[in-house]
DNA sequence: CGCGACTACAACCCTGCGTTGTGCACCTAG
DNA sequence: CTAGGTGCACAACGCAGGGTTGTAGTCGCG
């Protein structure tokens, strides 16, 4: 479908006549006629009743019109998403199913008019560079060190970890589990990429509590991981409490909170202090900064 | 913006490489390269980082991607809106600001997934013909006579009428007004088109209560009408209680219910009995049929 | 019945897109 | 370090398609 033809269709509707639409588009009436005819041919319906006093929409044309306008609006939004200046707030999240994306969804529910573009960069360092350059407006990341002086940051959410096991696992029936108890167990996290801040987090977690975290093997995504976990009596994995997980009922997986202490993943938000984007202001107001809670554990770099 | 280029962009994202995307689209790799380059030129941003192992999205590309997918979905919906078979439920309403449109909005809130296309035909006869031919699925209209035997109909809403006056009008302070009291007053309704079922309704209303309803002058729309009403001590107009009206605060208009009896506009829904559209079933279930209430007036043909 | 308003059809031209052919950069294996 | 493979970009060419000018046809109205 040719968007120029759709634009022409809408112009004819608004003008009421092909000639006037042609004048607005600064093309000839014949070109308008051709474009509309081409659109009608592609859709295999007549969109206008041509009369000696102009053009009136057919029933099909009336039904098509709102979709045509929406199509043009979508085109405009798409173009605006990459237009420097006056674009939607662009935010980096560590993953689309993880807690920061959830926080963004909650923000969007509270501010339905706020335009957001969500991206995922390689790691916190890439996010810092992107925020500094202005390529993105803000980033949800855990910060393993102080951010550069030209950036502002706030701790927004300490996310408690949960253990995911299959029904045959030794801990499957536990209501909660202490991290020290996991020392002998195999924790499988195939997604970990060395050098990222989240790999650093799980390194520190493993070192603190003597865990065995395996990142071996290729990462085929969440579903194959859950498949394997569900069938294993020895493998388990970690997820954050807000992580979106869905699994078939027959897999009978369990999410077991970890307690005493509760390992938490320290999500921060950071942004450039000189960024005037109003949606950024609203987002910061929406997120309460938080301090470490009692009975929780986080890496030393998070304090 | 060329939708084929957008489609190609998405194909490259999904494939991860230009070559594979080209194979899926059954064009050459060079054509894919050209299309993406053209899109990048139009948007004035780089969408991919080209490497020896394929193409990875840039930050701008990541931001653009969801808008691109939405654009293609909008295209598909637009095409589907005029595709015979398996299209959205197409319903005729008497006007987009009047009660039937409001009932449809309520239905849509209750069934957010239901796809609706709203059209407005000339009058009830045109709507009957369109429903019979299958051009539309259903219509909200007042029926001045029994519908053809192959159509089903149900009375869905008797809408009480209100009088709209400016602050200087003699009845401006009234809490309610009896229709007989309006006998000497001028009711101005410039939108009335002779031959339509709504003109017939107001004809009957005027005859019953001895009103003077003027339909003179061209119809410039609701706003100029309200402008005139607001400044006049003698002109008033009728609206339905669900009619959407907004006016500037300084106009100080009033909507006065009409009582004893309450003239009601008899909205019906009708459709073809053999139409299997599931959304039509849901719409009928959502609308309760209603009988004439006590103390109301409607034309004899509505009973 | 002729005129004015409006759109469709025809012929021509040129832009632009897709193709083939080729070059260049990068990664990897030996 | 080099040779080979992989993957994208550039160049040249040919054709389809969209825009323009010119003209015909239709409808409503005085």
PDB file of N, CA and C in Angstrom, chain B residues 182-262:
ATOM      1  N   UNK B 182     -43.859  24.943  24.859  1.00  0.00           N
ATOM      2  CA  UNK B 182     -42.950  25.448  23.820  1.00  0.00           C
ATOM      3  C   UNK B 182     -43.701  25.919  22.585  1.00  0.00           C
ATOM      4  N   UNK B 183     -45.043  25.857  22.644  1.00  0.00           N
ATOM      5  CA  UNK B 183     -45.830  26.103  21.439  1.00  0.00           C
ATOM      6  C   UNK B 183     -45.484  27.428  20.777  1.00  0.00           C
ATOM      7  N   UNK B 184     -45.295  28.468  21.544  1.00  0.00           N
ATOM      8  CA  UNK B 184     -45.031  29.756  20.927  1.00  0.00           C
ATOM      9  C   UNK B 184     -43.584  30.001  20.568  1.00  0.00           C
ATOM     10  N   UNK B 185     -42.691  29.127  21.001  1.00  0.00           N
ATOM     11  CA  UNK B 185     -41.256  29.413  20.862  1.00  0.00           C
ATOM     12  C   UNK B 185     -40.700  28.932  19.524  1.00  0.00           C
ATOM     13  N   UNK B 186     -39.556  29.515  19.175  1.00  0.00           N
ATOM     14  CA  UNK B 186     -38.896  29.132  17.916  1.00  0.00           C
ATOM     15  C   UNK B 186     -37.816  28.095  18.240  1.00  0.00           C
ATOM     16  N   UNK B 187     -37.965  26.942  17.609  1.00  0.00           N
ATOM     17  CA  UNK B 187     -36.960  25.893  17.743  1.00  0.00           C
ATOM     18  C   UNK B 187     -36.180  25.858  16.429  1.00  0.00           C
ATOM     19  N   UNK B 188     -34.883  26.004  16.504  1.00  0.00           N
ATOM     20  CA  UNK B 188     -34.076  26.089  15.283  1.00  0.00           C
ATOM     21  C   UNK B 188     -33.222  24.841  15.164  1.00  0.00           C
ATOM     22  N   UNK B 189     -33.402  24.124  14.066  1.00  0.00           N
ATOM     23  CA  UNK B 189     -32.626  22.905  13.850  1.00  0.00           C
ATOM     24  C   UNK B 189     -32.116  22.888  12.416  1.00  0.00           C
ATOM     25  N   UNK B 190     -31.039  23.623  12.137  1.00  0.00           N
ATOM     26  CA  UNK B 190     -30.596  23.782  10.750  1.00  0.00           C
ATOM     27  C   UNK B 190     -30.087  22.501  10.115  1.00  0.00           C
ATOM     28  N   UNK B 191     -29.870  21.448  10.858  1.00  0.00           N
ATOM     29  CA  UNK B 191     -29.336  20.244  10.243  1.00  0.00           C
ATOM     30  C   UNK B 191     -30.375  19.365   9.576  1.00  0.00           C
ATOM     31  N   UNK B 192     -31.652  19.629   9.808  1.00  0.00           N
ATOM     32  CA  UNK B 192     -32.688  18.717   9.328  1.00  0.00           C
ATOM     33  C   UNK B 192     -32.709  18.619   7.811  1.00  0.00           C
ATOM     34  N   UNK B 193     -32.738  17.395   7.307  1.00  0.00           N
ATOM     35  CA  UNK B 193     -32.783  17.147   5.873  1.00  0.00           C
ATOM     36  C   UNK B 193     -34.094  16.441   5.572  1.00  0.00           C
ATOM     37  N   UNK B 194     -34.896  17.057   4.734  1.00  0.00           N
ATOM     38  CA  UNK B 194     -36.194  16.480   4.409  1.00  0.00           C
ATOM     39  C   UNK B 194     -36.043  15.071   3.848  1.00  0.00           C
ATOM     40  N   UNK B 195     -36.943  14.204   4.239  1.00  0.00           N
ATOM     41  CA  UNK B 195     -36.918  12.839   3.724  1.00  0.00           C
ATOM     42  C   UNK B 195     -36.230  11.860   4.643  1.00  0.00           C
ATOM     43  N   UNK B 196     -35.466  12.374   5.599  1.00  0.00           N
ATOM     44  CA  UNK B 196     -34.798  11.459   6.522  1.00  0.00           C
ATOM     45  C   UNK B 196     -35.746  11.096   7.655  1.00  0.00           C
ATOM     46  N   UNK B 197     -35.429   9.997   8.340  1.00  0.00           N
ATOM     47  CA  UNK B 197     -36.305   9.557   9.421  1.00  0.00           C
ATOM     48  C   UNK B 197     -36.252  10.513  10.602  1.00  0.00           C
ATOM     49  N   UNK B 198     -35.148  11.218  10.780  1.00  0.00           N
ATOM     50  CA  UNK B 198     -35.075  12.145  11.916  1.00  0.00           C
ATOM     51  C   UNK B 198     -35.846  13.413  11.611  1.00  0.00           C
ATOM     52  N   UNK B 199     -35.885  13.829  10.347  1.00  0.00           N
ATOM     53  CA  UNK B 199     -36.768  14.948  10.006  1.00  0.00           C
ATOM     54  C   UNK B 199     -38.226  14.558  10.241  1.00  0.00           C
ATOM     55  N   UNK B 200     -38.560  13.303   9.896  1.00  0.00           N
ATOM     56  CA  UNK B 200     -39.933  12.829  10.135  1.00  0.00           C
ATOM     57  C   UNK B 200     -40.253  12.860  11.625  1.00  0.00           C
ATOM     58  N   UNK B 201     -39.288  12.494  12.452  1.00  0.00           N
ATOM     59  CA  UNK B 201     -39.506  12.516  13.902  1.00  0.00           C
ATOM     60  C   UNK B 201     -39.845  13.920  14.375  1.00  0.00           C
ATOM     61  N   UNK B 202     -39.070  14.892  13.943  1.00  0.00           N
ATOM     62  CA  UNK B 202     -39.313  16.253  14.425  1.00  0.00           C
ATOM     63  C   UNK B 202     -40.579  16.846  13.817  1.00  0.00           C
ATOM     64  N   UNK B 203     -40.909  16.410  12.593  1.00  0.00           N
ATOM     65  CA  UNK B 203     -42.197  16.815  12.032  1.00  0.00           C
ATOM     66  C   UNK B 203     -43.344  16.357  12.945  1.00  0.00           C
ATOM     67  N   UNK B 204     -43.280  15.083  13.318  1.00  0.00           N
ATOM     68  CA  UNK B 204     -44.342  14.553  14.159  1.00  0.00           C
ATOM     69  C   UNK B 204     -44.364  15.226  15.524  1.00  0.00           C
ATOM     70  N   UNK B 205     -43.178  15.494  16.055  1.00  0.00           N
ATOM     71  CA  UNK B 205     -43.091  16.156  17.357  1.00  0.00           C
ATOM     72  C   UNK B 205     -43.722  17.548  17.289  1.00  0.00           C
ATOM     73  N   UNK B 206     -43.387  18.271  16.228  1.00  0.00           N
ATOM     74  CA  UNK B 206     -43.927  19.622  16.064  1.00  0.00           C
ATOM     75  C   UNK B 206     -45.450  19.590  15.937  1.00  0.00           C
ATOM     76  N   UNK B 207     -45.942  18.628  15.149  1.00  0.00           N
ATOM     77  CA  UNK B 207     -47.385  18.534  14.945  1.00  0.00           C
ATOM     78  C   UNK B 207     -48.100  18.182  16.249  1.00  0.00           C
ATOM     79  N   UNK B 208     -47.528  17.286  17.006  1.00  0.00           N
ATOM     80  CA  UNK B 208     -48.175  16.814  18.228  1.00  0.00           C
ATOM     81  C   UNK B 208     -48.336  17.940  19.242  1.00  0.00           C
ATOM     82  N   UNK B 209     -47.303  18.767  19.388  1.00  0.00           N
ATOM     83  CA  UNK B 209     -47.329  19.763  20.464  1.00  0.00           C
ATOM     84  C   UNK B 209     -47.438  21.194  19.952  1.00  0.00           C
ATOM     85  N   UNK B 210     -47.676  21.329  18.657  1.00  0.00           N
ATOM     86  CA  UNK B 210     -47.857  22.663  18.113  1.00  0.00           C
ATOM     87  C   UNK B 210     -46.605  23.501  18.112  1.00  0.00           C
ATOM     88  N   UNK B 211     -45.470  22.877  17.943  1.00  0.00           N
ATOM     89  CA  UNK B 211     -44.205  23.612  17.964  1.00  0.00           C
ATOM     90  C   UNK B 211     -43.927  24.242  16.609  1.00  0.00           C
ATOM     91  N   UNK B 212     -43.012  25.201  16.618  1.00  0.00           N
ATOM     92  CA  UNK B 212     -42.506  25.790  15.388  1.00  0.00           C
ATOM     93  C   UNK B 212     -41.037  25.396  15.259  1.00  0.00           C
ATOM     94  N   UNK B 213     -40.778  24.442  14.407  1.00  0.00           N
ATOM     95  CA  UNK B 213     -39.398  23.999  14.209  1.00  0.00           C
ATOM     96  C   UNK B 213     -38.924  24.520  12.864  1.00  0.00           C
ATOM     97  N   UNK B 214     -37.870  25.317  12.894  1.00  0.00           N
ATOM     98  CA  UNK B 214     -37.342  25.905  11.660  1.00  0.00           C
ATOM     99  C   UNK B 214     -36.076  25.161  11.255  1.00  0.00           C
ATOM    100  N   UNK B 215     -36.055  24.754   9.995  1.00  0.00           N
ATOM    101  CA  UNK B 215     -34.869  24.087   9.474  1.00  0.00           C
ATOM    102  C   UNK B 215     -34.225  24.945   8.398  1.00  0.00           C
ATOM    103  N   UNK B 216     -34.554  26.233   8.423  1.00  0.00           N
ATOM    104  CA  UNK B 216     -34.064  27.123   7.362  1.00  0.00           C
ATOM    105  C   UNK B 216     -32.570  27.393   7.517  1.00  0.00           C
ATOM    106  N   UNK B 217     -31.991  27.792   6.439  1.00  0.00           N
ATOM    107  CA  UNK B 217     -30.593  28.194   6.471  1.00  0.00           C
ATOM    108  C   UNK B 217     -29.663  27.010   6.313  1.00  0.00           C
ATOM    109  N   UNK B 218     -28.489  27.307   5.842  1.00  0.00           N
ATOM    110  CA  UNK B 218     -27.523  26.233   5.645  1.00  0.00           C
ATOM    111  C   UNK B 218     -27.011  25.723   6.996  1.00  0.00           C
ATOM    112  N   UNK B 219     -26.563  24.455   6.988  1.00  0.00           N
ATOM    113  CA  UNK B 219     -26.052  23.831   8.210  1.00  0.00           C
ATOM    114  C   UNK B 219     -24.537  23.992   8.267  1.00  0.00           C
ATOM    115  N   UNK B 220     -24.080  24.868   9.161  1.00  0.00           N
ATOM    116  CA  UNK B 220     -22.646  25.084   9.282  1.00  0.00           C
ATOM    117  C   UNK B 220     -22.035  24.219  10.383  1.00  0.00           C
ATOM    118  N   UNK B 221     -22.837  23.390  10.992  1.00  0.00           N
ATOM    119  CA  UNK B 221     -22.299  22.527  12.044  1.00  0.00           C
ATOM    120  C   UNK B 221     -22.760  22.976  13.408  1.00  0.00           C
ATOM    121  N   UNK B 222     -22.326  22.215  14.403  1.00  0.00           N
ATOM    122  CA  UNK B 222     -22.836  22.431  15.747  1.00  0.00           C
ATOM    123  C   UNK B 222     -22.336  23.733  16.361  1.00  0.00           C
ATOM    124  N   UNK B 223     -21.070  24.049  16.171  1.00  0.00           N
ATOM    125  CA  UNK B 223     -20.509  25.205  16.854  1.00  0.00           C
ATOM    126  C   UNK B 223     -21.180  26.516  16.442  1.00  0.00           C
ATOM    127  N   UNK B 224     -21.330  26.803  15.144  1.00  0.00           N
ATOM    128  CA  UNK B 224     -22.053  28.038  14.781  1.00  0.00           C
ATOM    129  C   UNK B 224     -23.485  28.036  15.299  1.00  0.00           C
ATOM    130  N   UNK B 225     -24.121  26.872  15.308  1.00  0.00           N
ATOM    131  CA  UNK B 225     -25.482  26.803  15.851  1.00  0.00           C
ATOM    132  C   UNK B 225     -25.490  27.241  17.314  1.00  0.00           C
ATOM    133  N   UNK B 226     -24.557  26.713  18.107  1.00  0.00           N
ATOM    134  CA  UNK B 226     -24.505  27.077  19.521  1.00  0.00           C
ATOM    135  C   UNK B 226     -24.174  28.557  19.692  1.00  0.00           C
ATOM    136  N   UNK B 227     -23.307  29.060  18.817  1.00  0.00           N
ATOM    137  CA  UNK B 227     -22.996  30.492  18.844  1.00  0.00           C
ATOM    138  C   UNK B 227     -24.277  31.316  18.772  1.00  0.00           C
ATOM    139  N   UNK B 228     -25.114  30.962  17.797  1.00  0.00           N
ATOM    140  CA  UNK B 228     -26.332  31.728  17.587  1.00  0.00           C
ATOM    141  C   UNK B 228     -27.291  31.563  18.766  1.00  0.00           C
ATOM    142  N   UNK B 229     -27.469  30.323  19.212  1.00  0.00           N
ATOM    143  CA  UNK B 229     -28.372  30.055  20.327  1.00  0.00           C
ATOM    144  C   UNK B 229     -27.947  30.861  21.562  1.00  0.00           C
ATOM    145  N   UNK B 230     -26.631  30.888  21.793  1.00  0.00           N
ATOM    146  CA  UNK B 230     -26.132  31.534  23.013  1.00  0.00           C
ATOM    147  C   UNK B 230     -26.484  33.018  23.040  1.00  0.00           C
ATOM    148  N   UNK B 231     -26.518  33.632  21.873  1.00  0.00           N
ATOM    149  CA  UNK B 231     -26.745  35.081  21.812  1.00  0.00           C
ATOM    150  C   UNK B 231     -28.213  35.441  21.631  1.00  0.00           C
ATOM    151  N   UNK B 232     -29.086  34.455  21.533  1.00  0.00           N
ATOM    152  CA  UNK B 232     -30.475  34.745  21.181  1.00  0.00           C
ATOM    153  C   UNK B 232     -31.382  34.592  22.395  1.00  0.00           C
ATOM    154  N   UNK B 233     -32.376  35.481  22.496  1.00  0.00           N
ATOM    155  CA  UNK B 233     -33.358  35.381  23.567  1.00  0.00           C
ATOM    156  C   UNK B 233     -34.575  34.580  23.123  1.00  0.00           C
ATOM    157  N   UNK B 234     -34.672  34.239  21.844  1.00  0.00           N
ATOM    158  CA  UNK B 234     -35.879  33.577  21.352  1.00  0.00           C
ATOM    159  C   UNK B 234     -35.598  32.214  20.729  1.00  0.00           C
ATOM    160  N   UNK B 235     -34.363  31.992  20.257  1.00  0.00           N
ATOM    161  CA  UNK B 235     -34.060  30.712  19.601  1.00  0.00           C
ATOM    162  C   UNK B 235     -33.612  29.681  20.618  1.00  0.00           C
ATOM    163  N   UNK B 236     -34.024  28.453  20.376  1.00  0.00           N
ATOM    164  CA  UNK B 236     -33.531  27.317  21.157  1.00  0.00           C
ATOM    165  C   UNK B 236     -33.438  26.140  20.203  1.00  0.00           C
ATOM    166  N   UNK B 237     -32.874  25.053  20.677  1.00  0.00           N
ATOM    167  CA  UNK B 237     -32.798  23.861  19.835  1.00  0.00           C
ATOM    168  C   UNK B 237     -32.949  22.633  20.703  1.00  0.00           C
ATOM    169  N   UNK B 238     -33.184  21.484  20.062  1.00  0.00           N
ATOM    170  CA  UNK B 238     -33.296  20.207  20.772  1.00  0.00           C
ATOM    171  C   UNK B 238     -32.024  19.398  20.614  1.00  0.00           C
ATOM    172  N   UNK B 239     -31.666  18.690  21.663  1.00  0.00           N
ATOM    173  CA  UNK B 239     -30.623  17.668  21.559  1.00  0.00           C
ATOM    174  C   UNK B 239     -31.079  16.472  22.387  1.00  0.00           C
ATOM    175  N   UNK B 240     -30.504  15.323  22.086  1.00  0.00           N
ATOM    176  CA  UNK B 240     -30.723  14.148  22.911  1.00  0.00           C
ATOM    177  C   UNK B 240     -29.879  14.239  24.172  1.00  0.00           C
ATOM    178  N   UNK B 241     -30.298  13.516  25.215  1.00  0.00           N
ATOM    179  CA  UNK B 241     -29.582  13.678  26.483  1.00  0.00           C
ATOM    180  C   UNK B 241     -28.155  13.164  26.401  1.00  0.00           C
ATOM    181  N   UNK B 242     -27.878  12.243  25.471  1.00  0.00           N
ATOM    182  CA  UNK B 242     -26.516  11.716  25.344  1.00  0.00           C
ATOM    183  C   UNK B 242     -25.687  12.460  24.305  1.00  0.00           C
ATOM    184  N   UNK B 243     -26.286  13.432  23.628  1.00  0.00           N
ATOM    185  CA  UNK B 243     -25.530  14.175  22.621  1.00  0.00           C
ATOM    186  C   UNK B 243     -24.334  14.872  23.261  1.00  0.00           C
ATOM    187  N   UNK B 244     -23.205  14.737  22.617  1.00  0.00           N
ATOM    188  CA  UNK B 244     -21.997  15.389  23.120  1.00  0.00           C
ATOM    189  C   UNK B 244     -21.986  16.843  22.679  1.00  0.00           C
ATOM    190  N   UNK B 245     -22.015  17.725  23.641  1.00  0.00           N
ATOM    191  CA  UNK B 245     -21.934  19.146  23.330  1.00  0.00           C
ATOM    192  C   UNK B 245     -20.852  19.769  24.207  1.00  0.00           C
ATOM    193  N   UNK B 246     -20.003  20.565  23.606  1.00  0.00           N
ATOM    194  CA  UNK B 246     -19.071  21.362  24.402  1.00  0.00           C
ATOM    195  C   UNK B 246     -19.165  22.791  23.895  1.00  0.00           C
ATOM    196  N   UNK B 247     -19.122  23.719  24.842  1.00  0.00           N
ATOM    197  CA  UNK B 247     -19.175  25.118  24.452  1.00  0.00           C
ATOM    198  C   UNK B 247     -18.272  25.918  25.378  1.00  0.00           C
ATOM    199  N   UNK B 248     -17.795  27.058  24.884  1.00  0.00           N
ATOM    200  CA  UNK B 248     -16.977  27.929  25.738  1.00  0.00           C
ATOM    201  C   UNK B 248     -17.774  28.377  26.953  1.00  0.00           C
ATOM    202  N   UNK B 249     -17.079  28.549  28.072  1.00  0.00           N
ATOM    203  CA  UNK B 249     -17.768  28.871  29.323  1.00  0.00           C
ATOM    204  C   UNK B 249     -18.582  30.160  29.196  1.00  0.00           C
ATOM    205  N   UNK B 250     -18.072  31.138  28.451  1.00  0.00           N
ATOM    206  CA  UNK B 250     -18.746  32.435  28.402  1.00  0.00           C
ATOM    207  C   UNK B 250     -20.101  32.343  27.713  1.00  0.00           C
ATOM    208  N   UNK B 251     -20.335  31.283  26.929  1.00  0.00           N
ATOM    209  CA  UNK B 251     -21.622  31.188  26.243  1.00  0.00           C
ATOM    210  C   UNK B 251     -22.749  30.867  27.231  1.00  0.00           C
ATOM    211  N   UNK B 252     -22.425  30.198  28.323  1.00  0.00           N
ATOM    212  CA  UNK B 252     -23.382  29.974  29.401  1.00  0.00           C
ATOM    213  C   UNK B 252     -24.673  29.327  28.914  1.00  0.00           C
ATOM    214  N   UNK B 253     -24.538  28.297  28.122  1.00  0.00           N
ATOM    215  CA  UNK B 253     -25.717  27.589  27.607  1.00  0.00           C
ATOM    216  C   UNK B 253     -26.305  26.684  28.677  1.00  0.00           C
ATOM    217  N   UNK B 254     -27.584  26.331  28.515  1.00  0.00           N
ATOM    218  CA  UNK B 254     -28.259  25.409  29.440  1.00  0.00           C
ATOM    219  C   UNK B 254     -28.913  24.273  28.672  1.00  0.00           C
ATOM    220  N   UNK B 255     -28.895  23.104  29.272  1.00  0.00           N
ATOM    221  CA  UNK B 255     -29.607  21.945  28.713  1.00  0.00           C
ATOM    222  C   UNK B 255     -30.754  21.641  29.661  1.00  0.00           C
ATOM    223  N   UNK B 256     -31.964  21.837  29.181  1.00  0.00           N
ATOM    224  CA  UNK B 256     -33.137  21.725  30.049  1.00  0.00           C
ATOM    225  C   UNK B 256     -33.942  20.482  29.676  1.00  0.00           C
ATOM    226  N   UNK B 257     -34.089  19.539  30.574  1.00  0.00           N
ATOM    227  CA  UNK B 257     -34.890  18.340  30.278  1.00  0.00           C
ATOM    228  C   UNK B 257     -36.333  18.723  29.954  1.00  0.00           C
ATOM    229  N   UNK B 258     -36.930  17.980  29.034  1.00  0.00           N
ATOM    230  CA  UNK B 258     -38.330  18.188  28.678  1.00  0.00           C
ATOM    231  C   UNK B 258     -39.136  17.081  29.354  1.00  0.00           C
ATOM    232  N   UNK B 259     -40.225  17.457  30.043  1.00  0.00           N
ATOM    233  CA  UNK B 259     -40.998  16.492  30.847  1.00  0.00           C
ATOM    234  C   UNK B 259     -42.506  16.681  30.673  1.00  0.00           C
ATOM    235  N   UNK B 260     -43.221  15.611  30.963  1.00  0.00           N
ATOM    236  CA  UNK B 260     -44.706  15.642  31.023  1.00  0.00           C
ATOM    237  C   UNK B 260     -45.348  16.029  29.703  1.00  0.00           C
ATOM    238  N   UNK B 261     -45.348  15.186  28.728  1.00  0.00           N
ATOM    239  CA  UNK B 261     -44.559  13.946  28.691  1.00  0.00           C
ATOM    240  C   UNK B 261     -43.135  14.206  28.214  1.00  0.00           C
ATOM    241  N   UNK B 262     -42.304  13.203  28.362  1.00  0.00           N
ATOM    242  CA  UNK B 262     -40.927  13.293  27.909  1.00  0.00           C
ATOM    243  C   UNK B 262     -40.841  12.800  26.474  1.00  0.00           C
TER     244      UNK B 262
END
